[in-house]
Short mmCIF file of C-alpha atoms and ligand atoms in Angstrom, two decimals:
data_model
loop_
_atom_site.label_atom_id
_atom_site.label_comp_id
_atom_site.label_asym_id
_atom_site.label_seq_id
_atom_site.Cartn_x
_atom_site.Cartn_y
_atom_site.Cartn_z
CA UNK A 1 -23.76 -2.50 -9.99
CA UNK A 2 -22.31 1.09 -8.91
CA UNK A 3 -19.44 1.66 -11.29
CA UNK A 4 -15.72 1.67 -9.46
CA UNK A 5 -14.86 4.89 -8.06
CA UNK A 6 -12.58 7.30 -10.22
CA UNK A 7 -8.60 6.51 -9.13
CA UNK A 8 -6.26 8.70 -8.40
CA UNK A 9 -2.28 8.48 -8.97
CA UNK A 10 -0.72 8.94 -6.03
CA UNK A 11 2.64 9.39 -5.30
CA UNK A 12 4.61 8.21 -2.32
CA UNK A 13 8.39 9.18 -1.87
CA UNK A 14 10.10 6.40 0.97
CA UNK A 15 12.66 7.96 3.10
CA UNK A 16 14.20 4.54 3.42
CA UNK A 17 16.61 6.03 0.69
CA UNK A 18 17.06 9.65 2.28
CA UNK A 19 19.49 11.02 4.53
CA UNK A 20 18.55 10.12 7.71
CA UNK A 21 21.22 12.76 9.22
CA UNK A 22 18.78 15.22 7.67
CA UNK A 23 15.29 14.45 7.73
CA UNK A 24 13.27 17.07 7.79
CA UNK A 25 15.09 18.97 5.26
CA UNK A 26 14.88 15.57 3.15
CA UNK A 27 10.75 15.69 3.70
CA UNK A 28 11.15 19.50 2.95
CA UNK A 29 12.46 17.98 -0.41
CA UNK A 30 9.10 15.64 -1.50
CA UNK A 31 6.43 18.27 -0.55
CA UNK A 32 4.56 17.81 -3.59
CA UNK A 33 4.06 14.31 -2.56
CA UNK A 34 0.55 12.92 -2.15
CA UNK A 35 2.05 11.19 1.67
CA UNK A 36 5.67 10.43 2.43
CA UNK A 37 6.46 6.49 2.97
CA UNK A 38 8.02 5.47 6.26
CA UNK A 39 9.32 2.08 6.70
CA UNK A 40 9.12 0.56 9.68
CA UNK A 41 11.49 -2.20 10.00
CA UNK A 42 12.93 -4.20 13.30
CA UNK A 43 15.00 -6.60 12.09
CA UNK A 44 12.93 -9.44 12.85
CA UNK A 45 9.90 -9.41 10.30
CA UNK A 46 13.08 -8.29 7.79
CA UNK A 47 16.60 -8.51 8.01
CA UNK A 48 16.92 -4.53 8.24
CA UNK A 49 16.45 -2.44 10.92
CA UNK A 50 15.56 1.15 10.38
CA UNK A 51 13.35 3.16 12.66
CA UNK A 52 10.29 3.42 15.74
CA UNK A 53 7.44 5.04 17.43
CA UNK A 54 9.84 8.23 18.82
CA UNK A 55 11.31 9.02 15.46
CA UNK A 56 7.60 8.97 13.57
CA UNK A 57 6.34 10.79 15.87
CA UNK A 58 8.95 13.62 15.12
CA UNK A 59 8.18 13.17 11.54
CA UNK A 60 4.77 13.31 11.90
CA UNK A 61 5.23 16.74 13.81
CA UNK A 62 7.78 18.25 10.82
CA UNK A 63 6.51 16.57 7.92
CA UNK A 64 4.59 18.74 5.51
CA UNK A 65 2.91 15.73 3.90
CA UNK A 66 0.55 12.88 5.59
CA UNK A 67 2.18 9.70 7.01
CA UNK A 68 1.54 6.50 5.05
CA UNK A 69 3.65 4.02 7.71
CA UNK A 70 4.66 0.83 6.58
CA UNK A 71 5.56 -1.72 9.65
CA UNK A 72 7.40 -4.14 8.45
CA UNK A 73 7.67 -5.88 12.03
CA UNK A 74 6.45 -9.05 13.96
CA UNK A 75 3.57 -8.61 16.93
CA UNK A 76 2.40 -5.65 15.00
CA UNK A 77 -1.23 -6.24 16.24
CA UNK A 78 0.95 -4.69 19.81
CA UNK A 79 2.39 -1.90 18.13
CA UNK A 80 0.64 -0.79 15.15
CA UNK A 81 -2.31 1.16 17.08
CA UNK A 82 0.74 3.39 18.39
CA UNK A 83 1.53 4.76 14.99
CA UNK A 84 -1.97 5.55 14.33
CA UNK A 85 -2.17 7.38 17.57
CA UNK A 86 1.01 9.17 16.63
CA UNK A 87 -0.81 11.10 13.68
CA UNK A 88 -0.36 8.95 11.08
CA UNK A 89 -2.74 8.83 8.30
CA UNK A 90 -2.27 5.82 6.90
CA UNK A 91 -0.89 2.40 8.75
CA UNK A 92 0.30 -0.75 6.96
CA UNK A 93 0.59 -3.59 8.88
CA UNK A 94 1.76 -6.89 6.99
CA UNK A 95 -0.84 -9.98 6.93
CA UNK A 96 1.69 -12.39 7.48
CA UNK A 97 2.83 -10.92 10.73
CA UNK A 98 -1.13 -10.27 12.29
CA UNK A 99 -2.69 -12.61 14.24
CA UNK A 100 -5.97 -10.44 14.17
CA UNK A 101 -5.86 -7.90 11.11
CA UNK A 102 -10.11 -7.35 10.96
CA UNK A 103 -9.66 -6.53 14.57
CA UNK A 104 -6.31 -4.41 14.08
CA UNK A 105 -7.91 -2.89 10.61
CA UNK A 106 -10.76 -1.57 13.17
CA UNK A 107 -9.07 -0.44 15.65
CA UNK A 108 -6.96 1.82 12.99
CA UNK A 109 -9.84 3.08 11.99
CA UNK A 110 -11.34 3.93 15.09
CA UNK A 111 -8.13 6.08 15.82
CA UNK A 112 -8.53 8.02 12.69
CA UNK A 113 -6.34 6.42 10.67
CA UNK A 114 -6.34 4.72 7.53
CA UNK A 115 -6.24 0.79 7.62
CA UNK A 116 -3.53 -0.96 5.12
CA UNK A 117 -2.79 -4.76 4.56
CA UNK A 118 0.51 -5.85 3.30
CA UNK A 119 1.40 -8.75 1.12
CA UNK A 120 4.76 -10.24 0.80
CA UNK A 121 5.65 -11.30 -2.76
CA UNK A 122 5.02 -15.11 -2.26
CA UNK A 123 1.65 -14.46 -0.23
CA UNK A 124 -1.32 -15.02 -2.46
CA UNK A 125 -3.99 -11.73 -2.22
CA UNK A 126 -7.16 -14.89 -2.34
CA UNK A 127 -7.62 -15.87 1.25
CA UNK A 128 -7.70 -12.57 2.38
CA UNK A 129 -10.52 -10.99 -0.24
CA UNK A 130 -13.44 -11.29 2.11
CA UNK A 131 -11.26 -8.87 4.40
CA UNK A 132 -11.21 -5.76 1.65
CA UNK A 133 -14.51 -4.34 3.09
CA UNK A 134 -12.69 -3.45 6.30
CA UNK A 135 -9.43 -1.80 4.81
CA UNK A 136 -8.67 1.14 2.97
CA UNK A 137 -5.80 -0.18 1.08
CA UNK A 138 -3.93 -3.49 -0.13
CA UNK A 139 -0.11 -2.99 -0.51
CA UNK A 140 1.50 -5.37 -2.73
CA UNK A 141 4.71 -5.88 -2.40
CA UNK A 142 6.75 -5.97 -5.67
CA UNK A 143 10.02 -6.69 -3.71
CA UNK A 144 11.13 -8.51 -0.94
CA UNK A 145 10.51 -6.05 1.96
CA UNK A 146 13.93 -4.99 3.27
CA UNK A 147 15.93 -3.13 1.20
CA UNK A 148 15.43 0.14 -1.15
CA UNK A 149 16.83 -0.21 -4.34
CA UNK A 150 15.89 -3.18 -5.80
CA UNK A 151 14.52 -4.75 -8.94
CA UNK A 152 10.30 -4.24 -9.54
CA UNK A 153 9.37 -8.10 -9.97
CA UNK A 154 7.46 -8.16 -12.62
CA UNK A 155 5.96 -11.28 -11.45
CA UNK A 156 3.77 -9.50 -9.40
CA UNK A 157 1.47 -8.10 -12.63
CA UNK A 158 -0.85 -11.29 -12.46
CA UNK A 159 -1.37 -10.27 -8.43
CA UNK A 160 -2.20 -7.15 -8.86
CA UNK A 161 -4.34 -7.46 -12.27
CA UNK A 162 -6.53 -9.92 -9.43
CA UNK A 163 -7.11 -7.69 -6.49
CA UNK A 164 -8.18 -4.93 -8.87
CA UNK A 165 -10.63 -7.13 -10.51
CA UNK A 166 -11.59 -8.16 -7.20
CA UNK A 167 -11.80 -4.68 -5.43
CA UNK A 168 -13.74 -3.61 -8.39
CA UNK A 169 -15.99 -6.57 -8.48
CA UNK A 170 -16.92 -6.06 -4.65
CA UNK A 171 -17.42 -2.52 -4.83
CA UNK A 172 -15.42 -1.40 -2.15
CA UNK A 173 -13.12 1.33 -2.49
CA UNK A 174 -9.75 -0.22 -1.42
CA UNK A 175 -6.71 1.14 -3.51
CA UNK A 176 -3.83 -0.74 -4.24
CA UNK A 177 -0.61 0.47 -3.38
CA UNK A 178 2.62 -0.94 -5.19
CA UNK A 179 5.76 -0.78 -3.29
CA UNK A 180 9.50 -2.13 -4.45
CA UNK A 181 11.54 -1.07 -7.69
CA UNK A 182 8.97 1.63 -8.87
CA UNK A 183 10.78 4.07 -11.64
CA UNK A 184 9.55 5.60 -14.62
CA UNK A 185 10.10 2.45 -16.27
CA UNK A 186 8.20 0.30 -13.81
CA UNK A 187 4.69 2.51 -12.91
CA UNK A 188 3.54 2.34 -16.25
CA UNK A 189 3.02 -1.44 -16.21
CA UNK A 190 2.09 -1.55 -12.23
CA UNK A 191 -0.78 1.16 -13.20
CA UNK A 192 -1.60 -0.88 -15.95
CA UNK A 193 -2.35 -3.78 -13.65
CA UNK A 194 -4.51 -2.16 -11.15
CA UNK A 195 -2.41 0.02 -8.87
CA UNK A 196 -3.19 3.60 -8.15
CA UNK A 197 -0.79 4.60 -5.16
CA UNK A 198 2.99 4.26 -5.87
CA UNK A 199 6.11 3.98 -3.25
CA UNK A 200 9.30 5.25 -5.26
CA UNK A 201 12.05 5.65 -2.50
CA UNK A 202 15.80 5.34 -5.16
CA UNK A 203 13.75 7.11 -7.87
CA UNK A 204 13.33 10.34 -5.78
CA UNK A 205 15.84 10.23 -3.13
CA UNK A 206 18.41 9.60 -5.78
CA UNK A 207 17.40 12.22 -8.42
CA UNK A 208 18.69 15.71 -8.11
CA UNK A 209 15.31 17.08 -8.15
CA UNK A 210 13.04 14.58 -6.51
CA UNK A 211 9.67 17.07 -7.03
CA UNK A 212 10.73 16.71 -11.19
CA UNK A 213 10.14 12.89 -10.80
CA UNK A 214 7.36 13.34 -8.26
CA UNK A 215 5.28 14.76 -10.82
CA UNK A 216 6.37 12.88 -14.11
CA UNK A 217 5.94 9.67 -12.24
CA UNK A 218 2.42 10.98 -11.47
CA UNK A 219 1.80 12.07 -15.33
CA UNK A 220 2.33 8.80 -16.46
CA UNK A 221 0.34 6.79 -13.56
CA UNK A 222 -2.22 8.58 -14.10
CA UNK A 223 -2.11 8.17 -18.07
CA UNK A 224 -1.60 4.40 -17.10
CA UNK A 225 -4.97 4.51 -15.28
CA UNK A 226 -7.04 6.08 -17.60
C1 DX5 B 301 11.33 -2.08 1.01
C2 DX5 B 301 10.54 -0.88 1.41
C3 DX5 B 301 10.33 0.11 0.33
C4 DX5 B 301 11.60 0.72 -0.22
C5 DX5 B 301 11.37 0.97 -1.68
O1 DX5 B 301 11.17 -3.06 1.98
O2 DX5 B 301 9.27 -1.25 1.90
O3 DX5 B 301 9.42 1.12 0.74
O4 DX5 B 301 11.96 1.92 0.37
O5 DX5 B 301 12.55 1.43 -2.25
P1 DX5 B 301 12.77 1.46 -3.81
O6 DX5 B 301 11.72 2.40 -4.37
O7 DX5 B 301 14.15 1.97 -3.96
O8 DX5 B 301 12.58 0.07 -4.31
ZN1 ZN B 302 7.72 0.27 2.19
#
C-alpha cells in the first residue's frame, strides 16, 4: 500500500469574526494565511445570516489569499457551482443540505475548484466514506454551524480519529478540515486526531496581531502532525 501523503498545517482565518465595515483591510490583516474562510450562511440551513454570491465575488477580487467558502445554506446543489465560478478555490457544501453531492463534488471540480463535504456535529462521517474518492476535503464540524465564538466540542475527537484512519486506509488524499472553537488550546488535540487544515475565526480576528497567532497556531499543528 502507497504510504499517506505528507500533511500540511494549514491555517484558515474566518471573517465571520472581522469587521465587515472593513473587509479588505481585515483580509489585508491574515495575509500569511494558507486561504481565508468565508461563511456562507442564509438563515435557513442556520439560524444566522451573513453573506452571498456579490459580496464573494468582491472578496475574491481583493483578497490576497485563496477562497476556501463554506455554504452553510439549503438547495446548495443550485448555488454552490456559482461560488466556484466566482474564483473560489475551495467550496464546502454541507452533506446534509445536498441532494446530489458526487454530482455537485464533480461539477466543482470541473470548474476548477476544490470539492469540500461538510458534516454537522451529530452527522456520522460512515455513510458517506465511499464518497472520499471524489472530494478534496471533509470538514468536520466541531461546533454547531452558526455562530463564531464558541466552545471546540471535544466530542468530535472520536470523528475525526475515524475519517483519518479511513482517508488513510483508502489512499486518497482528502484532508480534513476542523472548523468551530479552534485556539491554541484546541489545534493541538484536533491535529492529534487527524486534522490538517484549521478554521480559527475569534482566535485571529480577536488578537491584536492576528499574523502572530497565524503562525504559532501553525507551529504547533504542524508539531501535532508529525
Ligand atoms: C461557524 C462557522 C465558523 C466560525 C468559527 O458556523 O462555520 O467558520 O467562524 O469561528 P470560531 O473560530 O470563533 O469558532
Ligand atoms: Zn465555517
Amino acid at each position: 500500500m502507497t504510504p499517506p501523503p505528507n500533511r500540511q498545517c494549514r491555517i484558515h482565518p474566518s471573517i465571520l469574526s472581522a469587521d465587515f465595515a472593513n473587509l479588505q483591510s481585515e483580509l489585508k490583516r491574515i495575509s500569511t494565511a494558507d486561504a481565508v474562510h468565508v461563511d456562507v450562511m442564509d438563515n435557513h440551513f442556520v439560524p444566522n445570516l451573513t453573506l452571498g454570491l456579490p459580496v464573494v465575488t468582491r472578496i475574491q477580487e481583493v483578497s490576497p489569499v485563496p477562497l476556501d467558502v463554506h455554504l452553510m445554506i439549503s438547495d446548495v446543489d443550485r448555488w454552490a457551482p456559482d461560488y466556484a465560478k466566482a474564483g473560489a478555490a475551495s467550496v464546502t457544501f454541507h452533506a446534509e443540505a445536498s441532494a446530489a453531492p458526487i454530482k455537485l463534488a464533480r461539477e466543482l471540480r470541473a470548474l476548477g475548484s476544490r470539492a469540500a463535504m461538510a458534516l454537522r456535529p451529530a452527522t456520522p462521517v460512515e455513510p458517506y466514506l465511499d464518497l472520499l474518492p471524489e472530494l478534496d476535503m471533509l470538514l468536520i464540524m466541531t461546533v454547531e454551524p452558526g455562530f463564531g465564538g464558541q466552545e471546540f466540542l471535544d466530542v468530535m475527537l472520536p470523528k475525526i480519529r475515524r475519517a483519518r484512519a479511513a482517508i488513510d486506509g483508502s489512499g486518497a488524499d482528502v484532508a480534513i478540515q476542523v472548523d468551530g472553537g479552534v485556539s491554541a488550546d484546541t489545534i493541538t488535540r484536533a491535529a492529534e486526531a487527524g486534522a490538517d487544515v484549521f478554521v480559527a475565526g475569534s482566535a485571529v480576528y480577536n488578537a491584536s496581531d492576528p499574523e502572530a497567532v497565524i503562525a504559532s497556531l501553525r507551529t504547533a499543528g504542524q508539531q501535532a502532525i508529525g
